[in-house]
Backbone as a ProteinNet text record, in pm:
[ID]
protein_1_A
[PRIMARY]
MRIPAWTEDELVLAGALVVKNGWRELRTHDQEVQELSELIRSLPVHSPEERALPGFRSPDSVSRKTTDFMTNHALYTGKATRCGKPTLLMIDAFTDREAEMLQAAEALAEGIASGELHRIAEQPDEVDETGASAIEGRLLVRRALARERDPKLRALKIKQFQRRGIPLRCEVCDFDFSRTYGELGEGYIEVHHVTPLYVSGTRETRLEDLACVCANCHRMCHRSRPGESWRTPTALREQIQKSA
[TERTIARY]
3884.4	3864.4	3968.5	4063.8	4157	4140.3	4298.1	4256.3	4246.2	4144.3	4106.4	4232.1	4230.5	4274.8	4258.3	4364	4339.4	4229.8	4186.8	4069.3	4118.7	4073.3	4111.6	4182	4041.6	4083.7	4212	4250.2	4332.1	4435.9	4420.4	4605.4	4585.4	4473.4	4472.9	4574.1	4526.2	4637.6	4810.9	4771.9	4910.9	4998.8	4936.1	5021.9	5034.2	4952.9	4997.8	5115.8	5084.3	5207.3	5376.8	5347.9	5479.4	5552.4	5483	5480.9	5491.9	5453	5460.9	5607.1	5650.9	5814.8	5874.3	5852.9	5947.9	5971.7	5858.1	5853.8	5961.2	5975.1	6068	5971.6	6036.4	5909.4	5912.9	5871.2	5826	5788.8	5906	5892.4	5798.9	5818.5	5692.6	5683.9	5817.2	5774.2	5780.5	5754.2	5756.3	5609.5	5618.9	5464.8	5351	5420.4	5317	5252.8	5326.1	5265.5	5171.6	5200.2	5181.3	4970.7	4971.3	4868.8	4772.9	4893.3	4783.3	4713.4	4832.3	4752.3	4629.9	4621.8	4489.1	4345.8	4419.4	4325.5	4251.9	4349.5	4288	4193.7	4245.5	4120.8	4007.3	3994.2	3833.1	3770.1	3816.7	3777.4	3633	3506.6	3366.4	3360.7	3470.1	3476.3	3474.8	3506.5	3557.6	3463.4	3410	3296.6	3406.6	3303	3381.4	3431.5	3368.2	3507.5	3599.3	3635.3	3774.2	3849.4	3782.8	3889.4	3918.8	3855.2	3931.8	4011.3	4055.9	4121.9	4296.6	4375.2	4482.9	4569.9	4630.2	4703.4	4711	4534.9	4445.8	4514	4531.1	4604.6	4713.8	4802.9	4879.1	4983.7	5107.8	5248.1	5252.1	5325.5	5361.4	5378.9	5220.2	5131	5123.2	5134.3	5132.3	5280	5372.8	5516.5	5539.3	5456.3	5497.7	5443.7	5332.8	5252.1	5366.3	5370.3	5450.8	5568	5638.9	5741.5	5726.1	5575.6	5535	5550.6	5513.8	5516.2	5601.5	5698	5863.4	5915.9	5886	5961.1	5953.5	5796.4	5737.4	5719.3	5758	5725.3	5853.4	5817	5930	6120.2	6104.8	6264.7	6358.9	6295.3	6308.4	6466.3	6568.4	6639.8	6659.7	6626.9	6664.4	6552.4	6501.1	6441.3	6225	6193.2	6082	5977.2	5944.1	5821.6	5697.2	5625.3	5541.8	5425.6	5297	5219.9	5096	4967.9	4828	4820.4	4764.8	4752.5	4669.9	4623.9	4558.6	4619.4	4747.5	4879.3	4950.5	4939.2	5000.3	4976.7	4804.3	4717.9	4750.9	4718.6	4756	4864.2	4996.2	5086.8	5126.9	5035.4	5038.3	4964.6	4866.7	4719.5	4856.7	4937.9	4995.9	5125	5130	5257.5	5226.3	5092.9	5065.2	4987.3	4907.3	4823.3	4862.6	5002.3	5003.8	4919.3	4881.3	4838.1	4658.5	4608.7	4475.9	4442.8	4589.3	4515.4	4565.8	4639.3	4691.7	4564.3	4501.8	4408.8	4255.7	4241.9	4187.6	4180.3	4321.5	4392.5	4367.1	4391.9	4325.5	4160.2	4128.1	3955.7	3893	3935	3922.8	3923.4	4090.5	4132.1	4036.5	4033.4	3930.8	3765.6	3740.1	3605.6	3625	3682.8	3730.2	3728.8	3847.4	3811.6	3745.7	3573.7	3524.5	3378.3	3403.7	3268.6	3196.8	3214.3	3123.3	3074.9	3193.8	3220.6	3131.2	3164	3104.9	2903.9	2899.2	2751.3	2692.2	2734.9	2699.4	2663.7	2497.9	2512.2	2547.1	2566.2	2621.5	2547.5	2605.2	2532.5	2521.3	2403.7	2388.3	2493	2533.8	2609	2780.2	2840.9	2967.5	3042.7	3027.6	3113.2	3017.3	3132.7	3097	3092	3035.5	2978.4	3107.1	3226.6	3383.1	3400.2	3348.3	3372.2	3466.8	3467.9	3636	3536.5	3636.9	3545.4	3652.4	3631.8	3665.3	3813	3904.5	4133.8	4072.4	3974.3	4031.8	3942.8	3870.9	3837.7	3661.5	3607.8	3512.1	3440.4	3480.2	3402.6	3379.9	3482.7	3441.1	3338.6	3324.3	3220	3123.2	3046.7	2971.2	2920.4	2988.9	2990.7	2943.6	2991.3	2914.3	2828.4	2759.5	2643.2	2541.7	2581.5	2500.6	2433	2532.1	2467.8	2432.7	2439	2348.8	2216	2228.5	2076.3	1972.3	2028.5	1941.8	1829.3	1706.8	1614.1	1551.4	1636.5	1604.6	1671.8	1855.1	1928.6	1857.4	1808.6	1800	1617.1	1549.8	1397.8	1500.1	1607.2	1638.5	1722.2	1768.7	1845.5	1742.8	1622.2	1555.9	1495.5	1473.2	1379.2	1494.9	1568.8	1713.8	1682.7	1659.8	1650.1	1521.5	1446.6	1253.1	1285.7	1341.9	1352.1	1419.6	1534.5	1615.3	1518.9	1449.8	1337	1435.9	1506.8	1615.7	1533	1528.4	1458	1547.3	1475.5	1520	1573.5	1693.2	1729.2	1882.9	1919.8	2010.6	2143.7	2235.3	2359	2435.8	2468.4	2578.4	2506.5	2452.3	2367.8	2239.5	2163.2	2052.8	1918	1909.9	1829.9	1732.4	1608.9	1493.2	1375	1361.3	1297	1137.4	1089.8	955.9	887.8	1024.4	1002.8	979.3	1034	1019.8	924.4	924.7	863.8	722.9	663.6	566.4	538.9	407.4	398.2	469.9	512.8	567.4	740.3	758.4	896.1	914.5	778.4	780.3	857.3	957.9	1061.6	1145.1	1125.1	1271	1380.2	1448.6	1615.2	1733.9	1834.4	1912.3	2011.8	2071.8	2208.5	2338.5	2420.7	2587.2	2675.8	2790.1	2853.3	2959.9	2953.5	3052.8	3213.3	3211.5	3393.2	3382.4	3436	3509.7	3477.5	3362	3418.2	3556.1	3622.5	3767.2	3835	3778.6	3916.7	3800.5	3660.3	3560.6	3527.1	3586.8	3594	3446.4	3465.6	3349.3	3252.3	3250.6	3210.4	3026	2957.2	2810.1	2796.8	2699.5	2734.7	2628.4	2624.2	2591.8	2548.8	2471.5	2319.2	2493.7	2573.9	2650.9	2793	2774.7	2818.8	2773	2628.7	2540.6	2539.4	2485.7	2472	2325.4	2253.7	2133.1	2217.2	2155.9	2219.9	2102.6	2100.9	2042.2	2067.3	2048.3	2079.6	2160	2205.5	2288.5	2445.4	2423.5	2577	2588.6	2513.3	2525.1	2576.6	2531.4	2640.4	2810.2	2765.4	2922.3	3005.9	2960	2993.2	3089.1	3052.3	3113.8	3176.7	3166.5	3190.8	3338.2	3432.2	3549.8	3640.2	3754.4	3853.6	4021.8	4058.9	4229.5	4278.8	4243.4	4369.7	4297.5	4135.1	4101.1	3944.8	3814.7	3694.4	3592.2	3664.2	3555.5	3565.6	3421.6	3414.2	3300.6	3425.8	3286	3166	3076.8	2962.2	3122.9	3153.4	3229.1	3337.4	3368.4	3481.3	3443.7	3256.3	3197	3143	3095	3028	3146.6	3262.2	3388.5	3422.7	3391.4	3420.8	3300	3198.3	3085.7	3137.9	3171.6	3220.6	3308.3	3391.9	3522.7	3480.5	3364.5	3320.2	3247.7	3184.7	3065.7	3112.4
-1238.1	-1359	-1434.8	-1534.7	-1603.7	-1669.5	-1677.9	-1705.9	-1829.6	-1920.2	-2136.5	-2135.3	-2296.6	-2402.5	-2456.4	-2470.4	-2499.5	-2637.4	-2638.6	-2734.9	-2851.7	-2917.5	-3071.9	-2984.9	-2934.5	-2830.5	-2792.7	-2694.1	-2583.5	-2670.9	-2768.5	-2921.1	-2947.7	-2993.8	-3080.6	-2964.4	-2822.1	-2764.6	-2721.2	-2737.9	-2688.4	-2808.3	-2942.8	-3045.5	-3122.8	-3051.1	-3053.4	-3000.1	-2863.4	-2771.5	-2828	-2859.7	-2936	-3043.4	-3130.9	-3282.7	-3209.4	-3130.8	-3136.6	-3049.4	-2990.2	-2949.9	-2973.4	-3117.4	-3277.2	-3269.1	-3244.7	-3221.8	-3129.4	-3038.9	-2934.5	-2806.6	-2722.9	-2609.5	-2501.4	-2394.7	-2315.3	-2171.8	-2058.6	-1943.5	-1829.3	-1755.7	-1632.5	-1560.9	-1538.8	-1500.1	-1545.7	-1691.5	-1766.7	-1760.7	-1726.7	-1737	-1841.8	-1928.9	-2076.7	-2036.8	-1929.7	-1907.5	-1836.7	-1706.1	-1592.9	-1645.7	-1746.9	-1757.6	-1858.4	-1949.8	-2016.2	-1958.5	-1863.5	-1763.3	-1735.3	-1649	-1593.2	-1692.8	-1843	-1933.7	-1945.5	-1996.1	-2032.8	-1948.3	-1805.9	-1694.4	-1663.2	-1734.4	-1720.7	-1824.7	-1956.8	-2052.9	-2050	-2095.4	-2063.9	-2114.3	-2183.1	-2241.1	-2186.3	-2042.3	-1968.9	-1834.5	-1792.7	-1702.7	-1548.5	-1477.6	-1340.5	-1225.4	-1264	-1247.5	-1242.6	-1392.5	-1494.7	-1457.9	-1427	-1420.8	-1255.1	-1177.3	-1034.4	-1040.6	-1135.8	-1149.2	-1044.5	-1030.1	-937.9	-1095	-1126.2	-1217.8	-1401.5	-1328	-1545.1	-1540	-1629.9	-1749.2	-1695.4	-1582.1	-1471	-1594.4	-1491.7	-1607.6	-1661.1	-1536.6	-1601.8	-1736.7	-1740	-1862.7	-1953.8	-1955.2	-2071.1	-2137.9	-2035.3	-2149.9	-2224.5	-2123.1	-2182.6	-2292.4	-2304.1	-2504.5	-2539.2	-2514	-2625.5	-2636.2	-2564.3	-2612.7	-2747.4	-2725.4	-2767.4	-2989.8	-2928.5	-3080.3	-3109.4	-3036.9	-3134	-3132.6	-3068.4	-3104.4	-3258.2	-3277.8	-3367	-3508.5	-3496.7	-3602.9	-3681.6	-3818.1	-3931.8	-3904.3	-3866.7	-3854.5	-3745.2	-3677.9	-3560.9	-3590.2	-3531.7	-3586.2	-3485.2	-3312.7	-3239.7	-3209.4	-3157.2	-3119.6	-3115.6	-3158.4	-3122.3	-2966.5	-2943.5	-2788.4	-2841.9	-2813.6	-2873.6	-2799	-2941.3	-2858.7	-2954.4	-2958.8	-3019.2	-3158.5	-3240.9	-3400.7	-3363	-3286.9	-3277.8	-3282.7	-3224.6	-3175.1	-3300.7	-3429.5	-3508.5	-3629.7	-3624.6	-3692.5	-3659.7	-3547.6	-3503.4	-3554.1	-3529.2	-3608.1	-3746.6	-3803	-3965.3	-3978.9	-3931.5	-3949.2	-3901.4	-3789.2	-3784	-3876	-3896.9	-4037.8	-4174.9	-4192.7	-4357.9	-4326.3	-4245.1	-4199.4	-4095.5	-4063.4	-3935.6	-3881.8	-3992.3	-3987.2	-3922.3	-4021.6	-3971.3	-3811.4	-3797.2	-3676.9	-3561.9	-3561	-3456.9	-3469.6	-3535	-3575.2	-3460.6	-3489.7	-3432.9	-3260.7	-3210.9	-3138.8	-3047.7	-3116.3	-3053.4	-3017.1	-3163.2	-3093.4	-2995.7	-2953.7	-2869.6	-2731.1	-2714.5	-2584.3	-2557.9	-2635.1	-2612.3	-2580.6	-2620	-2615.5	-2482.9	-2425.6	-2320.9	-2180.1	-2255.4	-2121.4	-2103.3	-2255.4	-2213.5	-2145.2	-2146.9	-2144.5	-2207.8	-2304.6	-2426.6	-2446.4	-2464	-2512.6	-2380.6	-2236.5	-2088.1	-2167	-2199.8	-2245.4	-2316.9	-2411.4	-2561.6	-2492.7	-2527.3	-2473	-2602.2	-2535	-2654	-2796	-2895.4	-2998.4	-3078.7	-3142	-3142.6	-3244.3	-3321.3	-3427.7	-3439.6	-3315	-3297.5	-3308	-3260.6	-3280	-3409.9	-3513	-3629.2	-3622.7	-3685.8	-3646	-3661.6	-3678.1	-3642	-3483.4	-3404	-3298.8	-3281.3	-3365.7	-3392.2	-3397.3	-3346.8	-3379.9	-3450	-3533.4	-3609.2	-3602.3	-3681.1	-3632.5	-3564.3	-3568.2	-3463.3	-3358.2	-3336.3	-3241.9	-3198.5	-3059.3	-3072.6	-3046.3	-2926.9	-2934.5	-2985.2	-3114.4	-3211.8	-3322.4	-3322.9	-3400.8	-3334.8	-3189.4	-3085.9	-3122.5	-3146.7	-3178.3	-3315.3	-3371.1	-3501.7	-3566.7	-3509.8	-3476.1	-3433.9	-3341.7	-3232.8	-3284.9	-3388.9	-3457.3	-3585	-3626.1	-3770.6	-3732.6	-3624.4	-3573.3	-3530.4	-3532.8	-3476.3	-3563.1	-3510.5	-3626.2	-3657.2	-3642.1	-3654.5	-3734.6	-3698.2	-3885.6	-3996.6	-3956.5	-4054.6	-4135	-4030.7	-4132.9	-4186.3	-4120	-4194.8	-4364.8	-4337.4	-4475.4	-4555.8	-4499.6	-4598.2	-4672.3	-4605.7	-4660.1	-4761.9	-4755.5	-4820.6	-4944.1	-4965.8	-5067.7	-5161.4	-5042.3	-5141.3	-5180.5	-5120.5	-5191.7	-5273.1	-5294.4	-5408	-5577.8	-5477.9	-5616.3	-5656	-5558.8	-5547.7	-5568.4	-5616.9	-5543.1	-5450.6	-5358.7	-5223.4	-5266.6	-5278.4	-5313.8	-5258.2	-5261.4	-5224.3	-5313.1	-5222.7	-5303.7	-5378.1	-5308.3	-5378	-5463	-5440.6	-5554.3	-5606.1	-5541.5	-5622.6	-5579.6	-5526.5	-5433.3	-5386.4	-5444.9	-5407.3	-5294.1	-5254.4	-5090.9	-5153.8	-5207.5	-5256.5	-5347	-5437.8	-5561.5	-5553.7	-5448	-5448.6	-5306.9	-5218.2	-5127.9	-5125.1	-5224.2	-5227.7	-5114.7	-5044.5	-4941.4	-4834.1	-4809.4	-4704.4	-4699.4	-4783.8	-4821.2	-4844.8	-4838.8	-4886.2	-4782.7	-4817.6	-4743	-4632	-4684.2	-4561.4	-4656.5	-4558.2	-4629.3	-4519	-4498.5	-4393.7	-4435.2	-4307.8	-4305.5	-4255.9	-4325.1	-4300	-4311	-4233.9	-4208.6	-4373.7	-4435.8	-4498.7	-4488.3	-4386.6	-4341.8	-4164.9	-4168.2	-4015.2	-3902.7	-3843.9	-3686.5	-3633.4	-3616.1	-3593.3	-3696.9	-3758.2	-3945.7	-3899	-3895.3	-3894.4	-3778.3	-3665.7	-3527.8	-3473.3	-3376.8	-3250.1	-3288.6	-3432.9	-3473.8	-3444	-3485.9	-3491.8	-3687.6	-3687.8	-3772.8	-3867.6	-3983.9	-4104.6	-4191.8	-4266.7	-4339.8	-4497.2	-4507.4	-4619.6	-4570.1	-4449.8	-4400.1	-4416.1	-4426.3	-4480.8	-4613	-4570	-4740.4	-4727.3	-4799.1	-4774	-4845.5	-4776.6	-4791.4	-4775.6	-4826.8	-4796.8	-4690.7	-4647	-4542.1	-4536.8	-4675.8	-4726.5	-4731.2	-4779.3	-4826.1	-4683.5	-4605.4	-4512	-4369.2	-4407.3	-4327.4	-4374.4	-4547.4	-4548.4	-4565.9	-4578.7	-4513.9	-4356.6	-4276.6	-4138.3	-4150.1	-4217.3	-4239.7	-4147.5	-4129.4	-4024.9	-4095.7	-4155.5	-4195.4	-4152.2	-4125.3	-4082.9	-4160	-4075.6	-4141.7	-4187.5	-4156.9	-4266.8	-4209.1	-4197.4	-4101.7	-4133.6	-4235.5	-4255.1	-4441.9	-4501.4	-4635.7	-4677.6	-4733.3	-4782	-4900.7	-4926.5	-5024.4	-5136.2	-5183.7	-5373.5	-5329.8	-5249.6	-5234.7	-5240	-5181.2	-5178.4	-5342	-5401.3	-5519.6	-5627.1	-5607.2	-5713.9	-5733.7	-5535.2	-5521.2	-5586.1	-5609.8	-5634.6	-5821.1	-5848.3	-5985	-6029.8	-5946.3	-5958.1	-5976.6	-5880.9	-5829.5	-5941.2	-6040.4	-6105.2	-6215.8
1540.9	1409.9	1343.2	1353.8	1318.2	1198.5	1108.3	955.7	998.2	901	916.4	913.7	941.8	900.5	772.2	701.2	562.7	567.7	420	403.4	282	321.2	188.4	55.5	10.3	-120.6	-173.7	-48.8	-107.9	-69	36	35.8	-93.7	-148.7	-251	-389.4	-422	-479.7	-446	-327.6	-288	-300.1	-302	-275	-425.6	-492.8	-648.3	-661.4	-646.2	-664.7	-619.9	-593.7	-423.2	-561	-599.4	-659.6	-770.2	-875.5	-993.7	-1002.4	-881.4	-833.4	-776.6	-828.7	-747.5	-609.3	-567	-369.2	-309	-416.2	-361.2	-327.3	-231.8	-215.9	-296.9	-270.9	-377.5	-355.1	-359.8	-283.5	-277.3	-244	-223.9	-390.6	-438.6	-526.7	-691.1	-641.1	-740.4	-843.3	-929.7	-1025.6	-966.6	-960.1	-962.5	-765.2	-727	-535.8	-600.2	-657.3	-681.3	-705.8	-820.7	-894.6	-810.2	-743.4	-636.3	-553.7	-451.1	-372.2	-410.6	-556.6	-628.6	-625.4	-670.7	-688.4	-587.8	-466.5	-292	-283	-293.4	-185.5	-254.6	-389.6	-425.6	-452.4	-335.1	-327.8	-255.4	-268.5	-201.6	-100.4	-6.5	115.8	244.1	259.3	375.6	388.1	444.1	477.7	411.7	351.7	364.1	440.5	544.1	639.8	657.3	690.6	645.3	534	427.1	300.4	300.9	405.8	411.6	521	574.8	700	672.7	677.8	671.8	657.7	560.3	546.6	468.9	492.7	402.2	309.8	350.7	204.8	89	133.8	109	24.9	-64	-162.2	-18.5	83.1	218.7	252	267.7	391.6	281.6	90.1	77.6	45.2	29.3	-1.8	140.4	263.1	358.2	372.2	332.6	341.7	253.7	127.8	19.9	127.2	187.6	290.1	388.4	442.4	490.6	421.8	323.8	250.6	194.6	173.5	139	270	405.3	502.9	589	511	578.3	498.3	380.3	272.5	366	319.4	382	326.2	231	138.5	198.8	293.4	300.8	386	409.4	524.4	632.4	575.1	700.2	815.2	887.4	987.2	945.3	987.5	936.1	1014.5	963.1	1028.1	1021.4	1149	1233.2	1122.6	1083.9	1060	1110.7	1085.4	1063.3	1049.1	1115.5	1070.4	881.5	925	750.9	612.9	707.5	579.2	607.1	716.4	652.6	617.7	616.5	562.8	406.6	360.1	223.7	180	249.4	210.4	139.8	301.5	233.5	96	82.6	-11.7	-155.1	-158.2	-302.2	-276.7	-211	-243.5	-244.2	-237.6	-269.9	-374.1	-420.9	-499.7	-580.1	-635.9	-702.1	-845.2	-925.6	-1042.6	-995.2	-896.6	-902.2	-835.3	-780.2	-689.3	-748	-864	-935.1	-1037	-1073.3	-1137.7	-1044.6	-947.6	-817	-853.7	-802.2	-845.8	-985.9	-1041.1	-1190.3	-1205.2	-1159.5	-1162.8	-1074.9	-956.3	-870.3	-941.1	-999.3	-1073.7	-1205.8	-1255.6	-1371.8	-1296.7	-1253.9	-1200.6	-1127.6	-1039.9	-1004.8	-1129.9	-1218.9	-1319.9	-1381.7	-1433.4	-1494.6	-1444.1	-1252.3	-1242	-1139.8	-1213.5	-1227.3	-1039.9	-944.3	-842	-772.9	-786	-743.8	-727.1	-828.9	-866.7	-796.9	-720.2	-694.7	-499	-463.5	-359.5	-282.9	-155.8	-72.9	-39.8	-1.5	45.8	170.4	163	386.2	361.9	314.8	313.2	281.2	247.5	179.3	302.9	406.8	545.2	591.6	679.6	721.8	868.7	971.7	1106	1168.7	1117.3	1208.1	1171	1095.6	1038.7	921.7	878.5	763.9	649.8	573.4	412	320	182.1	161.4	127	104.9	103.5	-47.1	-139.9	-271.2	-294.1	-163.6	-135.5	-163.7	-42.4	-38.3	-148.1	-245.1	-353.4	-417.7	-467.5	-548.3	-519.7	-383.5	-305.6	-339.4	-269.8	-292.2	-454.7	-578.9	-723.9	-731.6	-657.3	-680.7	-611.8	-527.4	-498.6	-522.1	-579.7	-620.6	-776.1	-837.2	-965.7	-946.8	-813.4	-811.6	-758.6	-698.5	-668.8	-774.2	-906.5	-991.6	-1050.6	-966.3	-1049.7	-1185.5	-1265.9	-1401.8	-1433.4	-1390	-1437	-1356.3	-1191.8	-1153.8	-1248.8	-1245.4	-1312.5	-1463.4	-1545.4	-1640	-1566.1	-1503.2	-1403.1	-1416.2	-1283	-1299.7	-1378.9	-1473.9	-1640.3	-1709.1	-1693.9	-1773.4	-1720.9	-1583.3	-1512.9	-1534.6	-1600.1	-1580.5	-1738.8	-1829.7	-1944	-1969.2	-1868	-1888.3	-1794.7	-1750.7	-1591.9	-1491	-1512.6	-1349.5	-1249	-1152.6	-1013.1	-974.9	-910.1	-898.5	-718.3	-738.5	-583.5	-563.9	-448.7	-441.3	-517.6	-616.4	-661.2	-567.3	-470.5	-347.5	-258.6	-225.4	-49.5	-119.5	-240.5	-289.9	-224.9	-138.8	-36.9	-139.4	-154.4	-227.3	-128	-156.4	-86.6	-110.7	-221.8	-252.7	-128.9	-108.6	-52.3	88.2	123	285.3	319	214.1	281.7	222.9	113.3	19	-73.4	-71.1	-179.5	-186.4	-68.4	13	-37.1	-17.6	-168	-280	-297.5	-495	-564.4	-618	-729.5	-710	-525.8	-491.6	-444.6	-556.6	-493.5	-535.6	-451.6	-496.8	-599.9	-638.8	-752.6	-685.4	-735.9	-696.6	-813.4	-837.2	-967.4	-978.4	-988.8	-1043	-1032.4	-1079.3	-1100.9	-1026.8	-986	-891.6	-1021.6	-1023	-1124.7	-1192.7	-1078.9	-1098.6	-1144.3	-1179.8	-1274.6	-1375.1	-1424.6	-1526.8	-1554.6	-1525.5	-1582.1	-1577.2	-1656.6	-1668.7	-1760.5	-1873.6	-1918.6	-1869.4	-1981.7	-1921.4	-1847.3	-1769.9	-1698.1	-1775.5	-1765.2	-1837.5	-1784.7	-1810.5	-1734	-1675.9	-1783.2	-1732.9	-1651.5	-1613.9	-1465.2	-1372.4	-1358.5	-1194.4	-1181.9	-1000.8	-968.8	-910.5	-876.2	-831.2	-666	-552.6	-434	-312.7	-227.4	-93.6	4.7	70.4	142.4	232.7	297.8	364.1	281.1	221	84	5.4	-1.2	-76.4	24.2	159.6	223	252.6	269.2	307	210.2	41.9	-132.8	-35.5	3.2	-10.5	163.5	257.3	362.7	362.2	429.2	415.7	508.3	527.3	638.5	603	715.1	666.7	500.4	434.2	314.8	204.6	250.4	170.1	146.3	51.9	30.4	-41.2	-120	-243.1	-325.8	-262.5	-296.1	-413.2	-478.2	-569.1	-516.4	-558.9	-527.4	-503.3	-634.9	-643.6	-512	-482.5	-418.9	-217	-258.9	-111.9	-61.1	-216	-181.5	-146.2	-204.1	-147.3	43.4	51.9	203.5	247.3	238.8	301.8	322.5	207.5	153.9	316.5	262	384.9	526.9	517.5	705.7	718.8	636.1	678.7	735.7
[MASK]
++++++++++++++++++++++++++++++++++++++++++++++++++++++++++++++++++++++++++++++++++++++++++++++++++++++++++++++++++++++++++++++++++++++++++++++++++++++++++++++++++++++++++++++++++++++++++++++++++++++++++++++++++++++++++++++++++++++++++++++++++++

């Protein structure tokens, strides 16, 4: 069994370390590298057998990954080390959206330290059809999907619409399940977090944080692409209008 490739979650944490160090690599003996090695080894994204492999996310391997980040950055003038496309995409993400990605790293670290991300079961849609999870990390997507599927939150959001006399239809494309499916679609809608959970933090989800969407738009809000992984309903509506 070979040591598995670095996941988005691991790359987010490693990238944040390099950015905070001024886009400079960190050495094996550095305390931050030692701590990150321990943190990554605890992530619930690899099997126990993989985590038990000699050298799995050792301080040496973490240090080498920080070197990949430094030498493949656009401002580095020396020879770049060889690394995979996921690392290059993460470098682009930190370059283009530094503050946002640092928030994602902080949310990951907090969720791991608190044990929250270890307790959430795997979600069917946390990895898209290409096999890649969101650039902010699979574990944050897992947490978002788990919260969106909370039946109590969904029921409260639907009641909020009904109390306000708003038709229960997709806030992106106006699809109405009851109009298309009759009684079968009556009262059905899905909910989506308007703001990524790594931005809103770990506070309790409010109804204002949720939007009612159809299944298609919900999937498109979550669908990941290189360097991009989260769309608000408003952004998706604008994209539909541009494509029309």
